[in-house]
CSV table of C-alpha atoms in Angstrom, one decimal:
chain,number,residue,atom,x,y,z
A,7,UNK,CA,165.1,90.7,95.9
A,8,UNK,CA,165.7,94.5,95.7
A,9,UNK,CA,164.6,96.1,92.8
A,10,UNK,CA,168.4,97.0,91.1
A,11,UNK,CA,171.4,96.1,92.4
A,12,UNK,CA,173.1,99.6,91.1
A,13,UNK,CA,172.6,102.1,89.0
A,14,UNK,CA,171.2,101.7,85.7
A,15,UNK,CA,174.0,103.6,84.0
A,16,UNK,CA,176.6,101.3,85.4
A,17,UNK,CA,174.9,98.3,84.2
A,18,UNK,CA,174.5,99.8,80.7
A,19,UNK,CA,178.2,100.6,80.6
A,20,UNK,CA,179.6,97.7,82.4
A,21,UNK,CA,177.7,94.7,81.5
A,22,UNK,CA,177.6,96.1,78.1
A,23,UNK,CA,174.1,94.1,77.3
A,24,UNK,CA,170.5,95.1,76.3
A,25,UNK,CA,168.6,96.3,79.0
A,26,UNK,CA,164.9,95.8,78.0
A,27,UNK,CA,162.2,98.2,78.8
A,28,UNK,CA,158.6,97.8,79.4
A,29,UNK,CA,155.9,98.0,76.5
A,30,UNK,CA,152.7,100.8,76.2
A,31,UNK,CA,151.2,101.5,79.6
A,32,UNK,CA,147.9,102.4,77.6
A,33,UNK,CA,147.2,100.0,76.3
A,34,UNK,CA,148.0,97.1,78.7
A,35,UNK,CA,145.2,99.3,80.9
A,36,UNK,CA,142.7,99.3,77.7
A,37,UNK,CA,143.3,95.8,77.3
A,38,UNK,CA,142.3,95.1,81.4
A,39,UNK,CA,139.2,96.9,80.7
A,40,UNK,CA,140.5,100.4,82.4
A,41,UNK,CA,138.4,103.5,81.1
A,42,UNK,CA,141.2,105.8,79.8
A,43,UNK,CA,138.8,108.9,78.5
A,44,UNK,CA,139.9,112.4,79.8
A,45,UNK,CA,142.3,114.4,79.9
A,46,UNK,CA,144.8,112.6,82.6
A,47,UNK,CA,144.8,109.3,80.1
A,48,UNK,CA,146.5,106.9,82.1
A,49,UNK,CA,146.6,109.2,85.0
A,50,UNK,CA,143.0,108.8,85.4
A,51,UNK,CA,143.6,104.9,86.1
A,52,UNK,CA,146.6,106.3,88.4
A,53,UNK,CA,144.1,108.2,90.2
A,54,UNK,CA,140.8,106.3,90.5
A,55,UNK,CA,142.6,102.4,90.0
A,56,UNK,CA,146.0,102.1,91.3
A,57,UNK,CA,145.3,98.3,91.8
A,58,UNK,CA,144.8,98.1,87.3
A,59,UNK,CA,148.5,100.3,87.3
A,60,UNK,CA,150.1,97.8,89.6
A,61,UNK,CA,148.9,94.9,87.5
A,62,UNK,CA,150.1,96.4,84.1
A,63,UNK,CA,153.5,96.8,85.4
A,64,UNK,CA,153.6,93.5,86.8
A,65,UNK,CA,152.6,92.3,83.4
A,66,UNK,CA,155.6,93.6,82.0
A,67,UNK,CA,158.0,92.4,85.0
A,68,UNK,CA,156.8,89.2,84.0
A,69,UNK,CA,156.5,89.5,80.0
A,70,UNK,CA,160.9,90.1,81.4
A,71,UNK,CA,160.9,93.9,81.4
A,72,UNK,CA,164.2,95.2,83.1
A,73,UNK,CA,162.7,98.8,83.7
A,74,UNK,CA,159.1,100.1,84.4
A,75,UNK,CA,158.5,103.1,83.0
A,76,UNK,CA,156.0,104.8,85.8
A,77,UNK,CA,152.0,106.2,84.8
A,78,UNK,CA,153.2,110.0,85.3
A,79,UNK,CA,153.5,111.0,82.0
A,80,UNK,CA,150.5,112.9,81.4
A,81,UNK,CA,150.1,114.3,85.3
A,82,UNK,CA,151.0,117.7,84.9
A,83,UNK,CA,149.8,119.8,87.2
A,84,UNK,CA,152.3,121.3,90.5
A,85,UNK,CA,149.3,120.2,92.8
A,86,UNK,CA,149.5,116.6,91.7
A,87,UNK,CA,152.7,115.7,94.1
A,88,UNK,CA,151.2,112.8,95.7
A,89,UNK,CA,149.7,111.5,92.5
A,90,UNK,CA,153.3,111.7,90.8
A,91,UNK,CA,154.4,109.9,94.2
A,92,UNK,CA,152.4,107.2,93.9
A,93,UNK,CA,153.4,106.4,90.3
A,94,UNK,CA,156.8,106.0,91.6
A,95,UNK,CA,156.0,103.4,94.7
A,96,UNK,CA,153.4,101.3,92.8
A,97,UNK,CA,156.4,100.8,90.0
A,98,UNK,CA,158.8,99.8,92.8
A,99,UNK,CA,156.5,97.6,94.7
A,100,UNK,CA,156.3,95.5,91.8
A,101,UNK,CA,159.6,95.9,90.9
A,102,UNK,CA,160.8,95.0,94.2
A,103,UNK,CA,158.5,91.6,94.3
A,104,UNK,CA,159.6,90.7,90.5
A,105,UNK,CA,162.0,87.6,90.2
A,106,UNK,CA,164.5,89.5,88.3
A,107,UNK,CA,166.5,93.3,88.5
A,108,UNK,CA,164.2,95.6,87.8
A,109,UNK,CA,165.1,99.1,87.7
A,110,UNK,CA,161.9,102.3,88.0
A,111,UNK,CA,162.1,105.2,85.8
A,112,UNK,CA,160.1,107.8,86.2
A,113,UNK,CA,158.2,109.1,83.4
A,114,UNK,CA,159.0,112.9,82.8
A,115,UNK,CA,156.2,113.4,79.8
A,116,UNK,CA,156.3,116.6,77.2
A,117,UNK,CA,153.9,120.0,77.9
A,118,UNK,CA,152.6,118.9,74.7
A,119,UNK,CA,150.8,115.8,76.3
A,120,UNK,CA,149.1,117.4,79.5
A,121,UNK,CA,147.1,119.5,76.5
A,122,UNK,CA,145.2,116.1,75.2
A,123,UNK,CA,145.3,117.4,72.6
A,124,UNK,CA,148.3,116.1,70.4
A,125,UNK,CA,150.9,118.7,70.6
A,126,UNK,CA,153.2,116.4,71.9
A,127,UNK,CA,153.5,115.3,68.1
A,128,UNK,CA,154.1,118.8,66.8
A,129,UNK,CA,156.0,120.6,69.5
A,130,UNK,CA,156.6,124.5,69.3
A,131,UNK,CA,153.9,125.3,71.5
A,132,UNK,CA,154.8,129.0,71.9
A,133,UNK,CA,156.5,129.0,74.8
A,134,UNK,CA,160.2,129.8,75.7
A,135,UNK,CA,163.0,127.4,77.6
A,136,UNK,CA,162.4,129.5,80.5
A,137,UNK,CA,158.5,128.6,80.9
A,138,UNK,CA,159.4,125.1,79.9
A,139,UNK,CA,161.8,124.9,82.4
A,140,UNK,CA,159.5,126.6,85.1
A,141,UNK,CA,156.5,123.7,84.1
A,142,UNK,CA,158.6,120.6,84.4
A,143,UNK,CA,160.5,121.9,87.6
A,144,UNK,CA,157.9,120.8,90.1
A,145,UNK,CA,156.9,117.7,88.2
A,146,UNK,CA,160.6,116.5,88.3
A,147,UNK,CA,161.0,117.3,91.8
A,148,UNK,CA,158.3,115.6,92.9
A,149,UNK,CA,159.3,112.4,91.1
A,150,UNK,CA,162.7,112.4,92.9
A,151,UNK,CA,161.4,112.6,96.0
A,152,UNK,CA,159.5,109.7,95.5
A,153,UNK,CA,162.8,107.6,94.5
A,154,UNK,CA,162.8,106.1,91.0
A,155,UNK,CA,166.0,104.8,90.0
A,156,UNK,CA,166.0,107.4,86.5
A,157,UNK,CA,164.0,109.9,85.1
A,158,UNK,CA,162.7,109.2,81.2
A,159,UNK,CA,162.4,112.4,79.6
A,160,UNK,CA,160.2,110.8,76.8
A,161,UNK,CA,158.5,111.7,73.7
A,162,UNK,CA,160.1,114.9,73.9
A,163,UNK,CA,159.3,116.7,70.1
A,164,UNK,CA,161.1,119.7,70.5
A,165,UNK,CA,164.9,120.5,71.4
A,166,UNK,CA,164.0,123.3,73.2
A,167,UNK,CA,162.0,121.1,75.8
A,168,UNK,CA,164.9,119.4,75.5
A,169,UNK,CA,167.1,122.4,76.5
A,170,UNK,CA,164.8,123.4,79.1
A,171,UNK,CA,164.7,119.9,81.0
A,172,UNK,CA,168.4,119.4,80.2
A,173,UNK,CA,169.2,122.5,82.5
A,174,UNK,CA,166.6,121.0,85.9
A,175,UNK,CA,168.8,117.9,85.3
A,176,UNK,CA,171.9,120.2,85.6
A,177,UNK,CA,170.5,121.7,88.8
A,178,UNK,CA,169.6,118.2,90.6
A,179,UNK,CA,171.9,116.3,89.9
A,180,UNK,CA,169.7,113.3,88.2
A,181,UNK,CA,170.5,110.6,86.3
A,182,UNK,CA,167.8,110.5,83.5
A,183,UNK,CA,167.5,109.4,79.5
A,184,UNK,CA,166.9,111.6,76.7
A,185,UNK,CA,164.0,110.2,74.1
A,186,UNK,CA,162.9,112.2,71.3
A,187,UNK,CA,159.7,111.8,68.8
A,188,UNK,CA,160.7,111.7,65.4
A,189,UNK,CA,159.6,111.9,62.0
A,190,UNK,CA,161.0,111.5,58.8
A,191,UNK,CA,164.9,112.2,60.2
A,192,UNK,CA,164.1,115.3,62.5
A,193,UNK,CA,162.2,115.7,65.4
A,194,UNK,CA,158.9,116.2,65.3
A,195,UNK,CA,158.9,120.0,65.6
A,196,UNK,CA,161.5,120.0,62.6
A,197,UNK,CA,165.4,120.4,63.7
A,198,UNK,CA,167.8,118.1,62.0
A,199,UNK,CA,168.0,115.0,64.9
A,200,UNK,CA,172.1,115.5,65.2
A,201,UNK,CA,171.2,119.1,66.5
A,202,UNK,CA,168.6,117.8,69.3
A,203,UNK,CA,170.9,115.1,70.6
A,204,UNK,CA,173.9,117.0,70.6
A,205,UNK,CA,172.1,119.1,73.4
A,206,UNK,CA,172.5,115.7,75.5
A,207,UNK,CA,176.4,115.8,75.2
A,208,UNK,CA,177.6,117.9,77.5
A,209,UNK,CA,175.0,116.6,80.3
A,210,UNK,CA,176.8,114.5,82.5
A,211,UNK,CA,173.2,113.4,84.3
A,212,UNK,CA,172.3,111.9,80.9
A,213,UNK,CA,172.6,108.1,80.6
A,214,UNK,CA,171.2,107.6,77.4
A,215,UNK,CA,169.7,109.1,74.6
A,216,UNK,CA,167.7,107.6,71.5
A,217,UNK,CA,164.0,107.7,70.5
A,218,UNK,CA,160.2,106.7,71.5
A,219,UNK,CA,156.9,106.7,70.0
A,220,UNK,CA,157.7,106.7,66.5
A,221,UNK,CA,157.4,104.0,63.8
A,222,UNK,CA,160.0,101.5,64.2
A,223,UNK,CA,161.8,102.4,60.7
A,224,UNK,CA,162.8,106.1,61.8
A,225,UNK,CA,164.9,104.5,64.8
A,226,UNK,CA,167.9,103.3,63.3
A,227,UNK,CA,168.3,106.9,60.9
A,228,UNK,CA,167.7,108.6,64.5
A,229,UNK,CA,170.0,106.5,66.6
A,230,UNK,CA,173.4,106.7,63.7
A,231,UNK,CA,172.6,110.6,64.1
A,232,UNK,CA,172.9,110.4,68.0
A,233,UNK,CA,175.9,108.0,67.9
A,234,UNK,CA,177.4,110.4,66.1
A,235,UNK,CA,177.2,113.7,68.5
A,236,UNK,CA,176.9,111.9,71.9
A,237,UNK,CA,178.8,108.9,73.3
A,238,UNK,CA,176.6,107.8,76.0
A,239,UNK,CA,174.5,104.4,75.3
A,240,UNK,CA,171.4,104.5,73.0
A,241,UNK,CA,168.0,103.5,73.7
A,242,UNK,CA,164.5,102.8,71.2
A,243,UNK,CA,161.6,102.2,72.3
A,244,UNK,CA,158.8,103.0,69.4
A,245,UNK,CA,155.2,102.5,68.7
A,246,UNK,CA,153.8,99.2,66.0
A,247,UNK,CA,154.5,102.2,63.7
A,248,UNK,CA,150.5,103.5,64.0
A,249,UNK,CA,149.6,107.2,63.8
A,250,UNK,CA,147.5,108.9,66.7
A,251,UNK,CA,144.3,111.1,65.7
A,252,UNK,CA,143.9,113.6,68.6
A,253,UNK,CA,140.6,114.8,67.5
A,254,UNK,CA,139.0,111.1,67.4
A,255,UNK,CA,141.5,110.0,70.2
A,256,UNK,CA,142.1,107.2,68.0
A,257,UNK,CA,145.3,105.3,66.3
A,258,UNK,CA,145.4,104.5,62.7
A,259,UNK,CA,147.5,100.9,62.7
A,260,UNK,CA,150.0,100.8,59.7
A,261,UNK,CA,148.5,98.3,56.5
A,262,UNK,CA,151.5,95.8,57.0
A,263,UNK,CA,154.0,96.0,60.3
A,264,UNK,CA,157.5,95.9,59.6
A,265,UNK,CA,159.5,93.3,61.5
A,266,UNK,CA,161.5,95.1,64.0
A,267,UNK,CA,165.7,95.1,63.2
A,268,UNK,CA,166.4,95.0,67.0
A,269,UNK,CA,170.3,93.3,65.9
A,270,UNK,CA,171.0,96.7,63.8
A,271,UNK,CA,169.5,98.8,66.9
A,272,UNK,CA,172.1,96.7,69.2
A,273,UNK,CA,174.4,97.6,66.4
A,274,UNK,CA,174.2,101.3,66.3
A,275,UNK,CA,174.6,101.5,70.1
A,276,UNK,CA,171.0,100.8,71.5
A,277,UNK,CA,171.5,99.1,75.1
A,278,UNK,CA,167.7,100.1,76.4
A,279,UNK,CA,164.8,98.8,74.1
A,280,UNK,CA,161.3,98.3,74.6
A,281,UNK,CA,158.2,99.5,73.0
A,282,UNK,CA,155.7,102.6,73.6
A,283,UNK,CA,152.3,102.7,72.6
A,284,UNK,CA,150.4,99.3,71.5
A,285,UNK,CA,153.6,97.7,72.1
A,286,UNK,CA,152.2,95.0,74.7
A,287,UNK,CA,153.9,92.1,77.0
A,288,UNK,CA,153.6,89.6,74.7
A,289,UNK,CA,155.7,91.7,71.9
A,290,UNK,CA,158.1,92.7,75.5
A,291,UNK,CA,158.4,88.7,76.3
A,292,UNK,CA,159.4,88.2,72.2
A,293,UNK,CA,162.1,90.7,72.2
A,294,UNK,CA,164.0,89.4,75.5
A,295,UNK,CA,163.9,86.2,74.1
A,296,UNK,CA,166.3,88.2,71.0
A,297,UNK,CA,168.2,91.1,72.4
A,298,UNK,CA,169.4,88.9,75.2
A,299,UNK,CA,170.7,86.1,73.3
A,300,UNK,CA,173.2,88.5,71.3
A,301,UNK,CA,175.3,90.8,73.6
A,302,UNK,CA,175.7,94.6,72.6
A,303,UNK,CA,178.7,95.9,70.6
C-alpha cells in the first residue's frame, strides 16, 4: 500500500485521533547489536549498516508506529547529502511495505547534537539565528529532496534554534513539527515554554508542536503552555524519564518510572505520541493498544 494516503496534517485535523510515532532509534540499534560509538551515533549505523536502520524501523512499523522518524538527526555536515538521502528512502521503503499508513518524517536534529557532546541539553551555544539558520539550511534541503512526508524539528533546547529553523520553513514552504527539550517548565536553555512555542504560531508550515526527550512528567506542564499560545495539534514524545551523561556517553535510568498519563496528553491536545530515547517497540506496541482505543478531544 503506499506509505500515507495524505498529508499528515490533514489526518491530524480531520480524523481528529492519535497518530502514534515510533520509539528511540538508538536504542532499538544497541539492542540489534549495532556499534553506536562516535560522533555520528546513529549515523554511523546509517553510514556503515543501512540494512540494521531498515530493520529498526520496520520494528516499529510493526510494534504499530504511524510515523518513522528517519536516522538523520545527528548528520550534520553540508557534504553529507546522500547520507541524509538515504535516511529518507530506507524510512519509506519500509513504510511503503508496512501493512498500515505510515507517514516518514524526517529528522531535523539541534547544532547542539552534531557536537557529541551534550549541548543539545543546554542550548545557547554562542551562536546567533543567522548562523543557526545558515547550519540547518543545507541539512533541511537535502532532506526535502529526498521526500519525507514532514520534517521533525526535534529536541530543539533553545527558541532561538527555534526562530532560526522556523524562518527555512518560511522560505520552503514545508510542512514540519516543532519539539522542544524541556526541563522543569522551560526549555532547556531557560525561556518560559509559552515564549518558545508562541514562536510556532504564526508559522503556517507548522503542524504541530509539543515536546521530546524529556521525562514523561514535564509533558503535560509543557503541552497546557503550548495549547495556550498556538492552536495547531500537539504532540509528546519523551524519554523513560533517564538523564544522559555526555562525558561517560551513558544514561542514568530514573529509581521508579512513572506510568505514562497518555489519556491527559490526548486531553491537553496531544494527537502525535511516541517515545524518544530507550523508548522501544514493545513500549510503541503498548501505547497503540491505549491511545487508539480513546479518540482525541
Amino acid at each position: 500500500m503506499p506509505r500515507a494516503s495524505g498529508p499528515l496534517a490533514e489526518a491530524l485535523a480531520l480524523a481528529r485521533r492519535t497518530v502514534l510515532l515510533d520509539g528511540g532509534l538508538s536504542n532499538q540499534l544497541a539492542d540489534q547489536g549495532c556499534d553506536l560509538s562516535g560522533g555520528l551515533w546513529t549515523g554511523r549505523v546509517l553510514a556503515e549498516r543501512p540494512d540494521q536502520v531498515a530493520r529498526a524501523h520496520a520494528a516499529y512499523a510493526a510494534a504499530g508506529a504511524e510515523v518513522l522518524i528517519t536516522a538523520s538527526y545527528q548528520i550534520g555536515s553540508a557534504a553529507a547529502g546522500e547520507l541524509l538521502a538515504r535516511s529518507v528512502r530506507l524510512a519509506a521503503g519500509v513504510a511503503e511495505a508496512a501493512g498500515h499508513e505510515v507517514w516518514v518524517a524526517a529528522s531535523v536534529g539541534p547544532y547542539g547534537a552534531v557536537l557529541a557532546d551534550g549541548s543539545e541539553y543546554r542550548g545557547r551555544y554562542g551562536l546567533s539565528v543567522r548562523e543557526l539558520a545558515a547550519f540547518h539550511r543545507p541539512r533541511v534541503e537535502a532532506l526535502l529532496a529526498a521526500g519525507p512526508d514532514v520534517l521533525a524539528l526535534e529536541t530543539i533546547p533553545d527558541a532561538a534554534e527555534a526562530e532560526a529553523l522556523l524562518g527555512i520553513l518560511a522560505e520552503t514552504g514545508a510542512p514540519a513539527w516543532l519539539s522542544y527539550t524541556v526541563a522543569g517548565g522551560r526549555t532547556r536553555a531557560g525561556q518560559p515554554l509559552a515564549e518558545a512555542f508562541a514562536l510556532a504560531a504564526a508559522a503556517p508550515q507548522v503542524i504541530a508542536v509539543g515536546v521530546n526527550c524529556c521525562d514523561p512528567g514535564d509533558v503535560l506542564p509543557a503541552l497546557e503552555a503550548a495549547a495556550g499560545v498556538t492552536g495547531t495539534p500537539l504532540l509528546a514524545y519523551p524519554n523513560d524519564g533517564s538523564v544522559w551523561e555526555a562525558a561517560t556517553r551513558t544514561w542514568h535510568a530514573p529509581g521508579h518510572p512513572a506510568p505514562w498519563p497518555t489519556e491527559a496528553w490526548q486531553d491537553a491536545g496531544a494527537r502525535l505520541i511516541g517515545g524518544c530515547c530507550r523508548i522501544g517497540p514493545a513500549h510503541i506496541a503498548a501505547l497503540s493498544a491505549r491511545t487508539h482505543r480513546r479518540p482525541g478531544p
